[in-house]
mmCIF file with all atom_site columns, C-alpha atoms in Angstrom:
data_model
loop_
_atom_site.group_PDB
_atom_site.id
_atom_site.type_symbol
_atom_site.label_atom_id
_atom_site.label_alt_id
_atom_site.label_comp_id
_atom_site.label_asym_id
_atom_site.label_entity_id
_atom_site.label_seq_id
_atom_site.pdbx_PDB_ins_code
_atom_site.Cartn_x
_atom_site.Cartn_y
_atom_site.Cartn_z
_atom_site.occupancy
_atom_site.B_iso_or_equiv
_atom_site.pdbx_formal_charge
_atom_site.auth_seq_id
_atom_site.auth_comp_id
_atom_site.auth_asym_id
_atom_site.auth_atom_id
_atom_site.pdbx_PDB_model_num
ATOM 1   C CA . UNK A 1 1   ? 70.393  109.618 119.071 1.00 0.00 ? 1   UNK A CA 1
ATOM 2   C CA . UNK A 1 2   ? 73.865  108.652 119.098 1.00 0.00 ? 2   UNK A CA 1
ATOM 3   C CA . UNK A 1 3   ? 76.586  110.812 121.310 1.00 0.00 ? 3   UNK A CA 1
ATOM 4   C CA . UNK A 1 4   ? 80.264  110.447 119.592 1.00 0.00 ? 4   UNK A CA 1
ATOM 5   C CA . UNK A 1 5   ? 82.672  110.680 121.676 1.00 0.00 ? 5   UNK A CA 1
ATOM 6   C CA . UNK A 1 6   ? 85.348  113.534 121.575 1.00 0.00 ? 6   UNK A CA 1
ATOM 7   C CA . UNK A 1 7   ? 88.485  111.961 121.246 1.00 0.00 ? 7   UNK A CA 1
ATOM 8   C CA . UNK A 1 8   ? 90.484  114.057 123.708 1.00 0.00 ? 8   UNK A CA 1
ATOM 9   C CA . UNK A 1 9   ? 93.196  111.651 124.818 1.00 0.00 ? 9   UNK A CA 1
ATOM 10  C CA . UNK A 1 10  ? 94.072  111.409 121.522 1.00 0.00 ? 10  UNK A CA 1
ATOM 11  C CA . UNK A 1 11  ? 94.208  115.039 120.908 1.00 0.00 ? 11  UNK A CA 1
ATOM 12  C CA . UNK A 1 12  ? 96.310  115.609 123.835 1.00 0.00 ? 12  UNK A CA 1
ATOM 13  C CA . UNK A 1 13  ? 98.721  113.018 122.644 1.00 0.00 ? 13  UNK A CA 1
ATOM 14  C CA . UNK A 1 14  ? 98.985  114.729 119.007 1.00 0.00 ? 14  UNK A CA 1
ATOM 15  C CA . UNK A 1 15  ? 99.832  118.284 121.077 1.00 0.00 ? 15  UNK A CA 1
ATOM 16  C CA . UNK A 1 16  ? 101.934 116.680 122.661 1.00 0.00 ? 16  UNK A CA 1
ATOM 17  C CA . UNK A 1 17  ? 103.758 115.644 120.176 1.00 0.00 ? 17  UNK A CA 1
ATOM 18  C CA . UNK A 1 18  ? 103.465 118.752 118.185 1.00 0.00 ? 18  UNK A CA 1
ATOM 19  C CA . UNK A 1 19  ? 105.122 120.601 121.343 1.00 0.00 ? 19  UNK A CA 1
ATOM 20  C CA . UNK A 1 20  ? 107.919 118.146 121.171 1.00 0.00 ? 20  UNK A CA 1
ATOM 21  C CA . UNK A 1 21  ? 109.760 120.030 118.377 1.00 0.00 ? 21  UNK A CA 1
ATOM 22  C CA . UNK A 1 22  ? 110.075 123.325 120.094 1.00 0.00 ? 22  UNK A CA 1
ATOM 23  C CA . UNK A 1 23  ? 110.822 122.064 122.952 1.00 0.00 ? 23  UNK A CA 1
ATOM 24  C CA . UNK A 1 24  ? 113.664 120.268 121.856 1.00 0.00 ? 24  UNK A CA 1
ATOM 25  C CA . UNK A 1 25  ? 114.863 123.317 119.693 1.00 0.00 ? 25  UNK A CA 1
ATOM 26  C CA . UNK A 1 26  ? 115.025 125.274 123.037 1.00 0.00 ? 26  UNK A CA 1
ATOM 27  C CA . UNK A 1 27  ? 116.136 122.641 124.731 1.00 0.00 ? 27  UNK A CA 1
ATOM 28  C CA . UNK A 1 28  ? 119.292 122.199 122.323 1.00 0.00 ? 28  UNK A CA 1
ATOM 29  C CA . UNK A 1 29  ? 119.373 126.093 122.369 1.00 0.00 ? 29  UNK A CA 1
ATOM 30  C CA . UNK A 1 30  ? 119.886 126.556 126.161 1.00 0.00 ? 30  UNK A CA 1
ATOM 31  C CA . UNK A 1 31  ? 122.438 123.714 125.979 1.00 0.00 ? 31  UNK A CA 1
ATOM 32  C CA . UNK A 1 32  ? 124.232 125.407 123.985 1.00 0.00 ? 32  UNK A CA 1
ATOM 33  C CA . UNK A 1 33  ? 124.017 128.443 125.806 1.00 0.00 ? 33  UNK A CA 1
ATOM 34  C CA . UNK A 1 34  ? 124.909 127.602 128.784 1.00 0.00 ? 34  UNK A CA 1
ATOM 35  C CA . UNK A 1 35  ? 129.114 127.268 129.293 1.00 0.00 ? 35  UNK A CA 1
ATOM 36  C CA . UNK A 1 36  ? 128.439 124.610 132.353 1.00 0.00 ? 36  UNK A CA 1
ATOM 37  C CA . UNK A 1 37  ? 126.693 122.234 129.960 1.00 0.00 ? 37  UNK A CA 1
ATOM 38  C CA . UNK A 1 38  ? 128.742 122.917 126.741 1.00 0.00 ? 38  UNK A CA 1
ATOM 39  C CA . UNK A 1 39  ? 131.846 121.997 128.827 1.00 0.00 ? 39  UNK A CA 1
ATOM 40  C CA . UNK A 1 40  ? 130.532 119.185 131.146 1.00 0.00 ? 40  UNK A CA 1
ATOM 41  C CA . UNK A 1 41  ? 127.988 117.438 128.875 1.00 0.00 ? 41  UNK A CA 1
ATOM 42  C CA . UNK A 1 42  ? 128.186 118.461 125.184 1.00 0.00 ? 42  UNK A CA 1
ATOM 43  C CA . UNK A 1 43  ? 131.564 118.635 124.364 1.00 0.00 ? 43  UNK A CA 1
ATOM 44  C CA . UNK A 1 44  ? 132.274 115.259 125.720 1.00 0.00 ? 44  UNK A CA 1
ATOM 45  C CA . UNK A 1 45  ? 129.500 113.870 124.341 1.00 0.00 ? 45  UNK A CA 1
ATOM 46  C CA . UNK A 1 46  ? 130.230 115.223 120.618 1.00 0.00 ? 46  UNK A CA 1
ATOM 47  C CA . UNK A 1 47  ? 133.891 114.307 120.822 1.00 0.00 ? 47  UNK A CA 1
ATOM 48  C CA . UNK A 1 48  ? 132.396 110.431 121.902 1.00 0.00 ? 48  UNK A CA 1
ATOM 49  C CA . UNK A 1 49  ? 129.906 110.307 119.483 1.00 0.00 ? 49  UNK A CA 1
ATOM 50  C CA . UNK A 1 50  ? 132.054 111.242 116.616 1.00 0.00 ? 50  UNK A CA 1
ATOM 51  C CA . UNK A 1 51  ? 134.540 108.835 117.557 1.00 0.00 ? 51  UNK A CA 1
ATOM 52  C CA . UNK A 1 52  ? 131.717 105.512 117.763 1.00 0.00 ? 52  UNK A CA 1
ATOM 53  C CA . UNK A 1 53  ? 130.755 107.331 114.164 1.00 0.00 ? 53  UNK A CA 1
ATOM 54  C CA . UNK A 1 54  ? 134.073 107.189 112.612 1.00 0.00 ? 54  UNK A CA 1
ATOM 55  C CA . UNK A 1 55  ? 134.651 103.670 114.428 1.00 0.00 ? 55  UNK A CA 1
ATOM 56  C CA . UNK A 1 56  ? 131.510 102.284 113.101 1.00 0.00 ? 56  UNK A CA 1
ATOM 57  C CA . UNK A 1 57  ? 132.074 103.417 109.635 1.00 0.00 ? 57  UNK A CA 1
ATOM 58  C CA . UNK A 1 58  ? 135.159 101.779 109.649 1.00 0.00 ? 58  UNK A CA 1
ATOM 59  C CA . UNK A 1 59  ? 133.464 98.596  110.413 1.00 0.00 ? 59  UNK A CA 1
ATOM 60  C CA . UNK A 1 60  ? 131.382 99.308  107.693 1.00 0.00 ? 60  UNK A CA 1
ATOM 61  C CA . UNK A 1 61  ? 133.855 99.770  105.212 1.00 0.00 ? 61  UNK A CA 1
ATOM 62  C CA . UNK A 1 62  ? 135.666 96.450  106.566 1.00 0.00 ? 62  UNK A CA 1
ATOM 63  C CA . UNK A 1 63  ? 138.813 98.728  107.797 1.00 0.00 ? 63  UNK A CA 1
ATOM 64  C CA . UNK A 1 64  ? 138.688 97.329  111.335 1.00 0.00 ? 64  UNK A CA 1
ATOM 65  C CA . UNK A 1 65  ? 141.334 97.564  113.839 1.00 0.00 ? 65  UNK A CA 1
ATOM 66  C CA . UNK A 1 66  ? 141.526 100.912 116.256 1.00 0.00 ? 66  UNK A CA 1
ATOM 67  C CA . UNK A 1 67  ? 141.431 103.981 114.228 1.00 0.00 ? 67  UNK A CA 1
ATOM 68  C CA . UNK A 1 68  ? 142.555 107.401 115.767 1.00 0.00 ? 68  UNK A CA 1
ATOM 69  C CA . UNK A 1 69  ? 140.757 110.161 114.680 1.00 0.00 ? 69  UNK A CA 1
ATOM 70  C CA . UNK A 1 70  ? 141.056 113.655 114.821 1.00 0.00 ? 70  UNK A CA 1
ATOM 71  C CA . UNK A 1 71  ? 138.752 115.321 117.333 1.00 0.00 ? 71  UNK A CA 1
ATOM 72  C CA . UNK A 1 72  ? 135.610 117.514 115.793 1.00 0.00 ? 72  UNK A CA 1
ATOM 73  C CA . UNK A 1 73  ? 136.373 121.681 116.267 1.00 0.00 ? 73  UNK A CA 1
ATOM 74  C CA . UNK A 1 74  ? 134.626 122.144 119.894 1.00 0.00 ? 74  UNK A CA 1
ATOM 75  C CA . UNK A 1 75  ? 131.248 124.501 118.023 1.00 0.00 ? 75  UNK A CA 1
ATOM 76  C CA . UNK A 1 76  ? 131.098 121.253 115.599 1.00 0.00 ? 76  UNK A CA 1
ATOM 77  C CA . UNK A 1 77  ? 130.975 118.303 118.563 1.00 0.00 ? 77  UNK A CA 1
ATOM 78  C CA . UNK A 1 78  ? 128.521 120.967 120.713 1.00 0.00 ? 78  UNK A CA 1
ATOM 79  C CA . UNK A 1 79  ? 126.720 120.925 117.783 1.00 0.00 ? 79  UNK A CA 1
ATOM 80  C CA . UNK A 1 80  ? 126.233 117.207 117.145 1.00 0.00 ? 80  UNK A CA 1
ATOM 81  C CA . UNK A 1 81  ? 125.865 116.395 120.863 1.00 0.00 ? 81  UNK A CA 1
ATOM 82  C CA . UNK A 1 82  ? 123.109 119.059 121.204 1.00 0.00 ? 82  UNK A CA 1
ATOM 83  C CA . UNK A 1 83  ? 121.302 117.796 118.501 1.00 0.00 ? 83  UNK A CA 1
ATOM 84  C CA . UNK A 1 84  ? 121.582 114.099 118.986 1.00 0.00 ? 84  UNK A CA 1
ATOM 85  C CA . UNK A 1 85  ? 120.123 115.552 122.959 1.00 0.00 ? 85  UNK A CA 1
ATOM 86  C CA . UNK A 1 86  ? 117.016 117.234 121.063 1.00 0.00 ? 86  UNK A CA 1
ATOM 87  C CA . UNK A 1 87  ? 116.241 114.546 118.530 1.00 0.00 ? 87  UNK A CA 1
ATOM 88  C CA . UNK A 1 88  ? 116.315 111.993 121.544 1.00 0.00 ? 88  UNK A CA 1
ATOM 89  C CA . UNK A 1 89  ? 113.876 114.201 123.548 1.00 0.00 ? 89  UNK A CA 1
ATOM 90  C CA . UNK A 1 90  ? 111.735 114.066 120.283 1.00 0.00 ? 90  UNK A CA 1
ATOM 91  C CA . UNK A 1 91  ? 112.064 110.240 120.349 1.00 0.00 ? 91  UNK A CA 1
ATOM 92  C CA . UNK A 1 92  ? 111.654 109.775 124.124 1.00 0.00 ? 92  UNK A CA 1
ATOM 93  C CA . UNK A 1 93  ? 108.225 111.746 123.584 1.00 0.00 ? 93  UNK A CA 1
ATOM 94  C CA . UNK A 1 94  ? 107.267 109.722 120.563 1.00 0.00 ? 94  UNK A CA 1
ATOM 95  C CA . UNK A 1 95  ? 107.614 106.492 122.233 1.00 0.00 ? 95  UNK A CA 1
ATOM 96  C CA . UNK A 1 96  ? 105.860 107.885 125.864 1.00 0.00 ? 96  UNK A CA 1
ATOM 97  C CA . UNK A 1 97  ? 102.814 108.380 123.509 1.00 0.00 ? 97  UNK A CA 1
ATOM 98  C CA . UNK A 1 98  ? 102.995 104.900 121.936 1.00 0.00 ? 98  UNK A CA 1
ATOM 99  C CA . UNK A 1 99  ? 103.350 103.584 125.460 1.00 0.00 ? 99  UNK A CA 1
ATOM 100 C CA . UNK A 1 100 ? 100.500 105.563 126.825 1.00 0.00 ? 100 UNK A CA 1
ATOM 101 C CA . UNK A 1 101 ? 98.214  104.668 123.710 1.00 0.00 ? 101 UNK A CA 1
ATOM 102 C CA . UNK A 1 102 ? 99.435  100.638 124.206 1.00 0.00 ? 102 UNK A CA 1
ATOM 103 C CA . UNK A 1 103 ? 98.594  100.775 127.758 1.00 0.00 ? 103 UNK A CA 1
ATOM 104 C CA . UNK A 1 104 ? 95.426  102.307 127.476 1.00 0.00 ? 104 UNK A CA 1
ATOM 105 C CA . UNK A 1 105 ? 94.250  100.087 124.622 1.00 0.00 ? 105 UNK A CA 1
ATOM 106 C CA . UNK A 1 106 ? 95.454  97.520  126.507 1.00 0.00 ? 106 UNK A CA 1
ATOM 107 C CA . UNK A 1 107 ? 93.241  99.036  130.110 1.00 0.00 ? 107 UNK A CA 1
ATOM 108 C CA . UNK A 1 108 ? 90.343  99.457  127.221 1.00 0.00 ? 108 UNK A CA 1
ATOM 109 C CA . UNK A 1 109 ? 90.616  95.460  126.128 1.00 0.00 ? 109 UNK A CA 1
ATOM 110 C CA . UNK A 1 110 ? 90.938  94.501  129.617 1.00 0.00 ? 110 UNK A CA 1
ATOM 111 C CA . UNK A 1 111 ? 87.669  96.419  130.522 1.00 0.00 ? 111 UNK A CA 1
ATOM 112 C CA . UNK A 1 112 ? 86.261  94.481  127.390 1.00 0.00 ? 112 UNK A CA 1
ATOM 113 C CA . UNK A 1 113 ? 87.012  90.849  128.359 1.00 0.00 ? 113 UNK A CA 1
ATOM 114 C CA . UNK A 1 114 ? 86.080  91.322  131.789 1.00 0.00 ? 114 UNK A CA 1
ATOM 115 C CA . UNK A 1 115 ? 82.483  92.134  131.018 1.00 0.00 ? 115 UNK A CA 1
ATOM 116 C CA . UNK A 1 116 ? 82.485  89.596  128.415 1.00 0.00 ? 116 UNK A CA 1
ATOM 117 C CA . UNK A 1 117 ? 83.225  87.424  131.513 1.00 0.00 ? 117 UNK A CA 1
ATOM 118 C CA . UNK A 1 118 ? 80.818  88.773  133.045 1.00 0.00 ? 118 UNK A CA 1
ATOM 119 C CA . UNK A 1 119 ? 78.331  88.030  130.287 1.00 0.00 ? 119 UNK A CA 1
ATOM 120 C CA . UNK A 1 120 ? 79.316  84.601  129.803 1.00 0.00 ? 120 UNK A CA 1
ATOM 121 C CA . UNK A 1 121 ? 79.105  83.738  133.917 1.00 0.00 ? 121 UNK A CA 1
ATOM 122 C CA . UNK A 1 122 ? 75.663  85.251  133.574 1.00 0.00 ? 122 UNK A CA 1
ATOM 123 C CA . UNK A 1 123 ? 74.051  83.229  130.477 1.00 0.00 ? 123 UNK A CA 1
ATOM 124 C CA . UNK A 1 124 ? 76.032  80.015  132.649 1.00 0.00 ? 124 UNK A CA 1
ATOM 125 C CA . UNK A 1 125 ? 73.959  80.773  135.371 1.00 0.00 ? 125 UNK A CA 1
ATOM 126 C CA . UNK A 1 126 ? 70.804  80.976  133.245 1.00 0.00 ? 126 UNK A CA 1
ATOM 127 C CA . UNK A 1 127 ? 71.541  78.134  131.529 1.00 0.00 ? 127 UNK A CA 1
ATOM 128 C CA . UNK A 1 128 ? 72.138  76.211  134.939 1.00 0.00 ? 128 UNK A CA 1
ATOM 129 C CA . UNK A 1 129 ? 69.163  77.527  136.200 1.00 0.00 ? 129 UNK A CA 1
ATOM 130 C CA . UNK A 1 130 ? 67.161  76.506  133.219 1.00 0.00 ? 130 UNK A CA 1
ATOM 131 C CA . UNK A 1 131 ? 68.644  72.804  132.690 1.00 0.00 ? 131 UNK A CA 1
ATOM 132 C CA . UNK A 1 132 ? 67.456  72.384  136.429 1.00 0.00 ? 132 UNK A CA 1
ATOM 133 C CA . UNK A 1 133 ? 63.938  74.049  135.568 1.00 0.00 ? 133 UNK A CA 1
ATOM 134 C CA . UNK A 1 134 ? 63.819  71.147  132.686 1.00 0.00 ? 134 UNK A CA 1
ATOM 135 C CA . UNK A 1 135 ? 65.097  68.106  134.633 1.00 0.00 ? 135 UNK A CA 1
ATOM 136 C CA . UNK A 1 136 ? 61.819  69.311  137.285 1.00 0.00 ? 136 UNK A CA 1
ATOM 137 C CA . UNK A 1 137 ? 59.947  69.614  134.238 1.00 0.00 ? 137 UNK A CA 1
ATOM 138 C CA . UNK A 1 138 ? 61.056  65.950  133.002 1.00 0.00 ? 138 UNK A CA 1
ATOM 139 C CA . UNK A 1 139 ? 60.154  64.631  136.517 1.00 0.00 ? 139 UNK A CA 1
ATOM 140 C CA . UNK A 1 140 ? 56.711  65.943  136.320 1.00 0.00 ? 140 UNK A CA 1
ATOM 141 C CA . UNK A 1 141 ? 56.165  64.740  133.445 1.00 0.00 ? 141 UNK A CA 1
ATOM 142 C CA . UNK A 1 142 ? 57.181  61.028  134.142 1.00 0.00 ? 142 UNK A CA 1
ATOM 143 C CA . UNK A 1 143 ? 55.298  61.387  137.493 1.00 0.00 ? 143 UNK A CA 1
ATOM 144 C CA . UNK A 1 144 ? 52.374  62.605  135.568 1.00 0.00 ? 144 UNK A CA 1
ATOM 145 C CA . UNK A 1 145 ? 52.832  59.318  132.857 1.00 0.00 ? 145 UNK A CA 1
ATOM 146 C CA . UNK A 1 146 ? 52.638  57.011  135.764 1.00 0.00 ? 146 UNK A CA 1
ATOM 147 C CA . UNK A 1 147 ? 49.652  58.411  137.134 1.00 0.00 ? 147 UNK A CA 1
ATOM 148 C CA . UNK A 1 148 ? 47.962  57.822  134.041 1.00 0.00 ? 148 UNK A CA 1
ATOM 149 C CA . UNK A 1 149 ? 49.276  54.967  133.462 1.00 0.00 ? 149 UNK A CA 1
ATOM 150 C CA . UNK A 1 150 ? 47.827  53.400  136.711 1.00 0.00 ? 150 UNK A CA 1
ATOM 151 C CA . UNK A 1 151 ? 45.037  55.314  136.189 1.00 0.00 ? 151 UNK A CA 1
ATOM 152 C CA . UNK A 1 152 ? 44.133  53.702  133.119 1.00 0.00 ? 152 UNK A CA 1
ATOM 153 C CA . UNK A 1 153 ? 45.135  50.009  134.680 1.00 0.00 ? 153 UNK A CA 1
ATOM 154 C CA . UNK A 1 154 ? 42.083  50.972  137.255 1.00 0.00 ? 154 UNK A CA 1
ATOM 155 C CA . UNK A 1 155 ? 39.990  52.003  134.810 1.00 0.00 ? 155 UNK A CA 1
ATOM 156 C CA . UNK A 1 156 ? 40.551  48.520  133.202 1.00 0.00 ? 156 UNK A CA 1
ATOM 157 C CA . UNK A 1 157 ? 40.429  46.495  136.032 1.00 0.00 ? 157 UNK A CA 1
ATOM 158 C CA . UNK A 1 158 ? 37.029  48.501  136.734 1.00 0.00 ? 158 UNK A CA 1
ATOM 159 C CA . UNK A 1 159 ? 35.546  47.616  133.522 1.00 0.00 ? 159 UNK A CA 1
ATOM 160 C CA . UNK A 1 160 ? 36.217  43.810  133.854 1.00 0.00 ? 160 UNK A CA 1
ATOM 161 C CA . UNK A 1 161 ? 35.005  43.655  136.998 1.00 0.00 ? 161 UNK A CA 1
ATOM 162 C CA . UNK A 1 162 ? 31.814  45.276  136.031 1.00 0.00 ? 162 UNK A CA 1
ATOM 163 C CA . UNK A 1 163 ? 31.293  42.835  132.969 1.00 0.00 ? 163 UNK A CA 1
#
């Protein structure tokens, strides 16, 4: 009778994930809440952001050469910077589980080849053991040849001298 196994690392990793979302909603939420953070971290971050997107458009478009642009309203960059902040909590969880699941597939595969090392030493042994076994085996049998064969030469020898 066959016991499957419950596949609770995996499970944990899909709640995980699933918890991700929420988190990052409150997350952007309290950022936004919160005046220290607006004014130290997400309104300098939106005003940056939308500049490298502007700048990189440009590129895009083939317009190079510094641009200036006008800055985003202040609810507009605190905006943008909290969200790029949740999506990148979202992503940082994301790629912890795809670490997590690589490392212990890789800890699972490692597990694997060692035994199969194991094995392999083992059925060297045996073999070892058994090659020596034959090469005994081999001996005793030539040893055994010779004694016949001398056997029979004085069986011979017996015969003529009894004619």
């Amino acid at each position: 009778c066959a016991i499957m196994v419950f596949p609770i690392g995996k499970l944990i990793y899909l709640a995980l994930k699933q918890m991700s979302r929420p988190i990052s909603n409150r997350l952007k939420t309290s950022a936004k809440e919160s005046g220290l953070m607006k004014d130290t971290l997400l309104l300098p971050l939106g005003q940056r952001l939308h500049k490298l997107d502007i700048f990189a458009r440009m590129r895009v478009m083939g317009v190079g050469g510094p641009v200036e642009t006008r800055p985003l309203k202040d609810e507009a960059a605190i905006a943008l910077a909290a969200e790029i902040i949740g999506e990148a909590f979202v992503f940082s969880v994301g790629a912890g589980i795809i670490a997590l699941e690589y490392w212990r597939q890789q800890r699972k595969e490692t597990a694997k080849e060692e035994t199969q090392d194991s094995q392999l030493k083992a059925l060297q042994n045996r073999v070892e053991l058994l090659s020596g076994k034959l090469r005994n085996t081999d001996q005793q049998i030539n040893e055994l040849k010779n004694r016949l064969k001398n056997a029979e030469k004085e069986l011979i020898n017996k015969n003529k001298q009894v004619q």
